[in-house]
Coordinates of N, CA and C in Angstrom, one line a residue:
X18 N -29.5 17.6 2.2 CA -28.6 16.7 1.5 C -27.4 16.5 2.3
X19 N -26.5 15.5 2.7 CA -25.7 15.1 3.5 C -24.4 15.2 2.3
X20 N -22.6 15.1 2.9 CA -22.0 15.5 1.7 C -21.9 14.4 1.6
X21 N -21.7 13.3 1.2 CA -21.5 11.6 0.5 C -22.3 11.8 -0.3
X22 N -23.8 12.7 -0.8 CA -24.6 12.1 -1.9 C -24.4 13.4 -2.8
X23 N -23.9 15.2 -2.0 CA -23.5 15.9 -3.0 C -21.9 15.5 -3.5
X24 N -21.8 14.9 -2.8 CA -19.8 14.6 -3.8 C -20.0 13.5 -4.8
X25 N -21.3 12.6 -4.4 CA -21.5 11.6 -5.8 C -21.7 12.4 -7.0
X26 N -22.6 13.6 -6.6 CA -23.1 14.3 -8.1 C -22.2 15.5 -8.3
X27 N -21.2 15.5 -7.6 CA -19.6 16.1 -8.4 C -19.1 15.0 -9.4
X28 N -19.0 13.9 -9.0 CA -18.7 13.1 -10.0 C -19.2 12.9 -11.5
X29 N -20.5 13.6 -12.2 CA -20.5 13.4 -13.1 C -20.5 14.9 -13.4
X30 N -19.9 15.6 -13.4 CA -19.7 17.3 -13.4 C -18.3 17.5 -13.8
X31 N -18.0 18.6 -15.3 CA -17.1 18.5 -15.3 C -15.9 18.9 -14.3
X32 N -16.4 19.6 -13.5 CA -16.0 20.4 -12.3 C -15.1 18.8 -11.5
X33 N -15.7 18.2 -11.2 CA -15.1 17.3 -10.5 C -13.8 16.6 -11.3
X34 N -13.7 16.4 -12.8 CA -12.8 15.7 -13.9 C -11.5 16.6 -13.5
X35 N -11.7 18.1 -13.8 CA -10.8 18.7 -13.7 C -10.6 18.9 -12.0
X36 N -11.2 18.7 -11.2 CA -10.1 19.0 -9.7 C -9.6 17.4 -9.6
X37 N -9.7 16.2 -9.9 CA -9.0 15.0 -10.2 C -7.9 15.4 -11.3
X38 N -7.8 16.0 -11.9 CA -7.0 16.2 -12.7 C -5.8 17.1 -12.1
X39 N -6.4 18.0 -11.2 CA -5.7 19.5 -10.6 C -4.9 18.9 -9.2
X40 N -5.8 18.2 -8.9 CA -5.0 17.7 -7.7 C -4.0 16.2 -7.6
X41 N -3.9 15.4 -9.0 CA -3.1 15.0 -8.9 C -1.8 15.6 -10.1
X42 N -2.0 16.7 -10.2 CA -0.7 17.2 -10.9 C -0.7 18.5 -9.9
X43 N -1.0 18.7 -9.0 CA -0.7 19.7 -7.9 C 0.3 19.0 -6.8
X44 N -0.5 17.7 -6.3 CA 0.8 17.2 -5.4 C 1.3 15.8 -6.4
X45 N 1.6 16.1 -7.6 CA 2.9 15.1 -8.3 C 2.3 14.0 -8.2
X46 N 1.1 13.3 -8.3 CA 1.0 12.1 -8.7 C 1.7 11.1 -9.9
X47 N 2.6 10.3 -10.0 CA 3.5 10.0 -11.2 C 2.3 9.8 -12.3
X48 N 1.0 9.3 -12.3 CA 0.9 8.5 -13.5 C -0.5 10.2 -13.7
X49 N -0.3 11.6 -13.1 CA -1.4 12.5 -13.5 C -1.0 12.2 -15.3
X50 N -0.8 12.2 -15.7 CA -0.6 12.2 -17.4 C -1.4 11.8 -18.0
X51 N -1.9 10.1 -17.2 CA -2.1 9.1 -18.0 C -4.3 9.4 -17.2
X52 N -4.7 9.9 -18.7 CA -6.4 9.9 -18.5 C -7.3 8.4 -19.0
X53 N -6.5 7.8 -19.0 CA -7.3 6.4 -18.6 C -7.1 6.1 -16.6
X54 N -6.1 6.5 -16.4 CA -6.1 6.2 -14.7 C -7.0 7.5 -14.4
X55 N -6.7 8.5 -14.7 CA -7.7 9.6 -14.1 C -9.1 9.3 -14.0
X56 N -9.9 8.6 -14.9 CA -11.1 8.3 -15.5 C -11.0 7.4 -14.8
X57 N -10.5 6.2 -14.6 CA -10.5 5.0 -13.3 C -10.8 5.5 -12.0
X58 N -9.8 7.0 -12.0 CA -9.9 7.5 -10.3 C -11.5 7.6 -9.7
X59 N -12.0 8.0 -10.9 CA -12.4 9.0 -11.1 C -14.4 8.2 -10.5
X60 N -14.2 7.4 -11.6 CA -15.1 5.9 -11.8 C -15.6 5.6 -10.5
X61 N -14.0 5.2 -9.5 CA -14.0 4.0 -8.5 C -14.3 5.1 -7.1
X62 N -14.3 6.4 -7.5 CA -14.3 7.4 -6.4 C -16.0 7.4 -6.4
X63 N -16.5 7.2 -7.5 CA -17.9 7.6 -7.6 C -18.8 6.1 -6.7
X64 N -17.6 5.0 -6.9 CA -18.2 3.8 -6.5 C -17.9 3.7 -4.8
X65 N -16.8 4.5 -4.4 CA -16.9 4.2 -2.7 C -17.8 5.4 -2.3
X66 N -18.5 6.5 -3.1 CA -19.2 7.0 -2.5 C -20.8 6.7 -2.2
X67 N -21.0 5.5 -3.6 CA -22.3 5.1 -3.3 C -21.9 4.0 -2.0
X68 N -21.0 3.4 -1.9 CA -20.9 2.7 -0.7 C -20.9 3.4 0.6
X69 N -20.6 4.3 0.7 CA -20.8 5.0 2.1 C -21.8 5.6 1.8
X70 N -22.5 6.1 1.3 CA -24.3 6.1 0.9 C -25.0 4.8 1.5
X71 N -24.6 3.6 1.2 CA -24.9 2.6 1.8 C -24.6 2.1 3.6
X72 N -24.1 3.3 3.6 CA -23.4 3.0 5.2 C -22.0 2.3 5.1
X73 N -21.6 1.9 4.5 CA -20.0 1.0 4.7 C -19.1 2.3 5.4
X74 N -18.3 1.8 6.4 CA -17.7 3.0 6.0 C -15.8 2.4 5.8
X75 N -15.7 3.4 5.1 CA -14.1 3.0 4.3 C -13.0 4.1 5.2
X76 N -13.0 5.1 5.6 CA -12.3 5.3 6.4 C -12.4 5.3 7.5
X77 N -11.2 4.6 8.4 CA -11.0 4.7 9.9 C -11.3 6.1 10.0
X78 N -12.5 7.0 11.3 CA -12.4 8.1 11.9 C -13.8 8.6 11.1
X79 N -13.9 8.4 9.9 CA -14.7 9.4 8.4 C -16.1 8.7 8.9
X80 N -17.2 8.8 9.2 CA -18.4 8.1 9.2 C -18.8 8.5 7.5
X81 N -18.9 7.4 7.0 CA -19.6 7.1 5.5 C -20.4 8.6 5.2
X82 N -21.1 9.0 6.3 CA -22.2 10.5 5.6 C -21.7 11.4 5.6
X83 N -19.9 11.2 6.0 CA -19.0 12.3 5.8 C -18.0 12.3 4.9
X84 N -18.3 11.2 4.0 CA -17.4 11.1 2.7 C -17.4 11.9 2.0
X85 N -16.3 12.5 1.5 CA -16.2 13.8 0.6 C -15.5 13.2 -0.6
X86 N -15.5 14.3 -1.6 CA -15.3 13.5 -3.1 C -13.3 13.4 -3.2
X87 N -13.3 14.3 -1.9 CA -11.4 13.9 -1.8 C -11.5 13.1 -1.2
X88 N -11.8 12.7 0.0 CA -11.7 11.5 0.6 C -12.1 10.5 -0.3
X89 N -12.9 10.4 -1.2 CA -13.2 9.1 -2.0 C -12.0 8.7 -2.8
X90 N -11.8 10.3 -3.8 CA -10.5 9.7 -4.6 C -9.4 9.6 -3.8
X91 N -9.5 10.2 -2.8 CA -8.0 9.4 -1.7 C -7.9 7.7 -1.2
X92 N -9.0 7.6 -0.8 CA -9.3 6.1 -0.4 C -9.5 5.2 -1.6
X93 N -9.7 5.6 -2.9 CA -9.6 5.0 -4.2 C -8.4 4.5 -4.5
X94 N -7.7 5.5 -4.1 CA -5.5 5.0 -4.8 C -5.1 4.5 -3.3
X95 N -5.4 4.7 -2.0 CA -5.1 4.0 -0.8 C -5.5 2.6 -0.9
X96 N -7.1 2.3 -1.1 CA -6.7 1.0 -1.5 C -6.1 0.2 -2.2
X97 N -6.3 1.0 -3.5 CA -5.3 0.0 -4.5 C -3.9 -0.4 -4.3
X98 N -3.4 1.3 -3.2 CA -1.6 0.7 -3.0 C -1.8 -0.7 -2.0
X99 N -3.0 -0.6 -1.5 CA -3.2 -1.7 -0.2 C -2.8 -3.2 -0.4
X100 N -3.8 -3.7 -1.8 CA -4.2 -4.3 -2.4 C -2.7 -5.2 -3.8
X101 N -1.9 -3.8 -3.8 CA -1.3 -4.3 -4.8 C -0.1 -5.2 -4.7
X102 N 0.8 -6.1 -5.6 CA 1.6 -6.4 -5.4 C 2.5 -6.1 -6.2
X103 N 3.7 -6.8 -5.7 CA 5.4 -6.5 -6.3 C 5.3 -5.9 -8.0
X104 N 4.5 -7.4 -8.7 CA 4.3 -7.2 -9.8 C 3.6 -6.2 -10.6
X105 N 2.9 -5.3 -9.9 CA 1.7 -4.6 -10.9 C 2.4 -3.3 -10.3
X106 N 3.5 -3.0 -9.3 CA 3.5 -1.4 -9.0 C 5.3 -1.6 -9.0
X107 N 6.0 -0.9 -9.2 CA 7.4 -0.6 -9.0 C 7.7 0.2 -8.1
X108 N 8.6 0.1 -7.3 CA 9.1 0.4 -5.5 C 8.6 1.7 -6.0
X109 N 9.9 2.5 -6.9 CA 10.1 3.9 -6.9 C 8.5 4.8 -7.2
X110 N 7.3 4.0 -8.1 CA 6.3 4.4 -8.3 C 5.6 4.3 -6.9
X111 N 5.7 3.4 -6.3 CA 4.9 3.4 -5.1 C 5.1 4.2 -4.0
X112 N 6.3 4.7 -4.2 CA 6.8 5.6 -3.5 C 6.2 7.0 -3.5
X113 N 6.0 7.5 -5.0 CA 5.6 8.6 -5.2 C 4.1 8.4 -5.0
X114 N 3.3 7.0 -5.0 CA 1.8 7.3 -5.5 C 1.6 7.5 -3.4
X115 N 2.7 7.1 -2.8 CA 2.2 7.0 -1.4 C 2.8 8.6 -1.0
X116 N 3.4 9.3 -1.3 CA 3.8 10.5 -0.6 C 2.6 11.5 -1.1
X117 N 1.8 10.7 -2.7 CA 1.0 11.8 -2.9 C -0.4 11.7 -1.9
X118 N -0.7 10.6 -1.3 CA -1.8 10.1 -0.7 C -1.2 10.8 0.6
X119 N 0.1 11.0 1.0 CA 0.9 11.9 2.5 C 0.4 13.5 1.9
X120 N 0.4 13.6 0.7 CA 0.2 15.2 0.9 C -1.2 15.8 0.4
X121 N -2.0 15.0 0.3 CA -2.9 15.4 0.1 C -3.6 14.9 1.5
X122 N -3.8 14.1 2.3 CA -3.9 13.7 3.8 C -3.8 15.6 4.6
X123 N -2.2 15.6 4.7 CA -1.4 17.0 4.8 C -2.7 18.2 4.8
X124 N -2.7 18.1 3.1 CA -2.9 19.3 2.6 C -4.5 19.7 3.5
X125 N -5.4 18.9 3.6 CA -7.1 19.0 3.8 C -7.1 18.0 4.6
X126 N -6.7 18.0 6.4 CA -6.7 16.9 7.2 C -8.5 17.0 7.0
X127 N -9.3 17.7 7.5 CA -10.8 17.7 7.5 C -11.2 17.0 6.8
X128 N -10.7 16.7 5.5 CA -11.5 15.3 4.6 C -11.7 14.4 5.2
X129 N -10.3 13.9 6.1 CA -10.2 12.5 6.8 C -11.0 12.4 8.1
X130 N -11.7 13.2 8.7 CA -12.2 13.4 10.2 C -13.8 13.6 10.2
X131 N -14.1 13.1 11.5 CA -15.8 13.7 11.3 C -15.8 14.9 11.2
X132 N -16.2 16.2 11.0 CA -16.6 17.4 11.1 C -16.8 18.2 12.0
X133 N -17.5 17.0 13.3 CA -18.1 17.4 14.6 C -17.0 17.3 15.5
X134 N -16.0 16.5 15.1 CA -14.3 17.1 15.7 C -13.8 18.1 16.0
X135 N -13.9 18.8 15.0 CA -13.2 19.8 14.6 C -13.8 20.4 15.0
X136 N -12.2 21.6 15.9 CA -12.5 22.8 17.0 C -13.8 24.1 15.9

């Protein structure tokens, strides 16, 4: 089993709800409160994983059969800051949703890299 297709089937485990939950009230996500965005994270994490299942690959460096279920919900709220504009995000929120995408990067650089990199 390759990890891109075991981190899909974290996604329907409660195990997976609660480290989405733990990890954005661990590095201060502003909107961890709100469990309609968590469930979105949560959703759209499950949907770039069937995509790198498919081969796409979404992060620069990450080959798609090295997608992990943090890299997914990382690259879930990365795109969205990508994507968004003036009107749908406020400076000071975007600020925080981007230092949390800086410290969770930080925290577990190996999510972001191939495997076979690493010393």
């Amino acid at each position: 089993m390759s990890i891109v297709k075991d981190s899909l089937k974290f996604c329907s485990v409660f195990e997976g709800e609660l480290l989405v939950e733990l990890m954005l009230r661990y590095w201060k996500h502003p909107l961890a409160e709100d469990v309609e965005f968590r469930n979105a994270l949560l959703e759209n994490a499950a949907k770039a994983l069937r995509l790198s299942i498919e081969g796409t690959n979404l992060i620069e460096g990450l080959p798609p059969n090295y997608m992990s279920f943090i890299a997914a919900l990382w690259y879930v709220e990365w795109s969205f800051l990508q994507n968004a504009s003036a009107d749908e995000i406020q400076e000071s929120e975007l600020q925080q949703r981007e230092a949390w995408l800086n410290a969770v990067q930080h925290a577990v650089p190996s999510c972001f890299c191939n495997p076979n990199d690493l010393p």
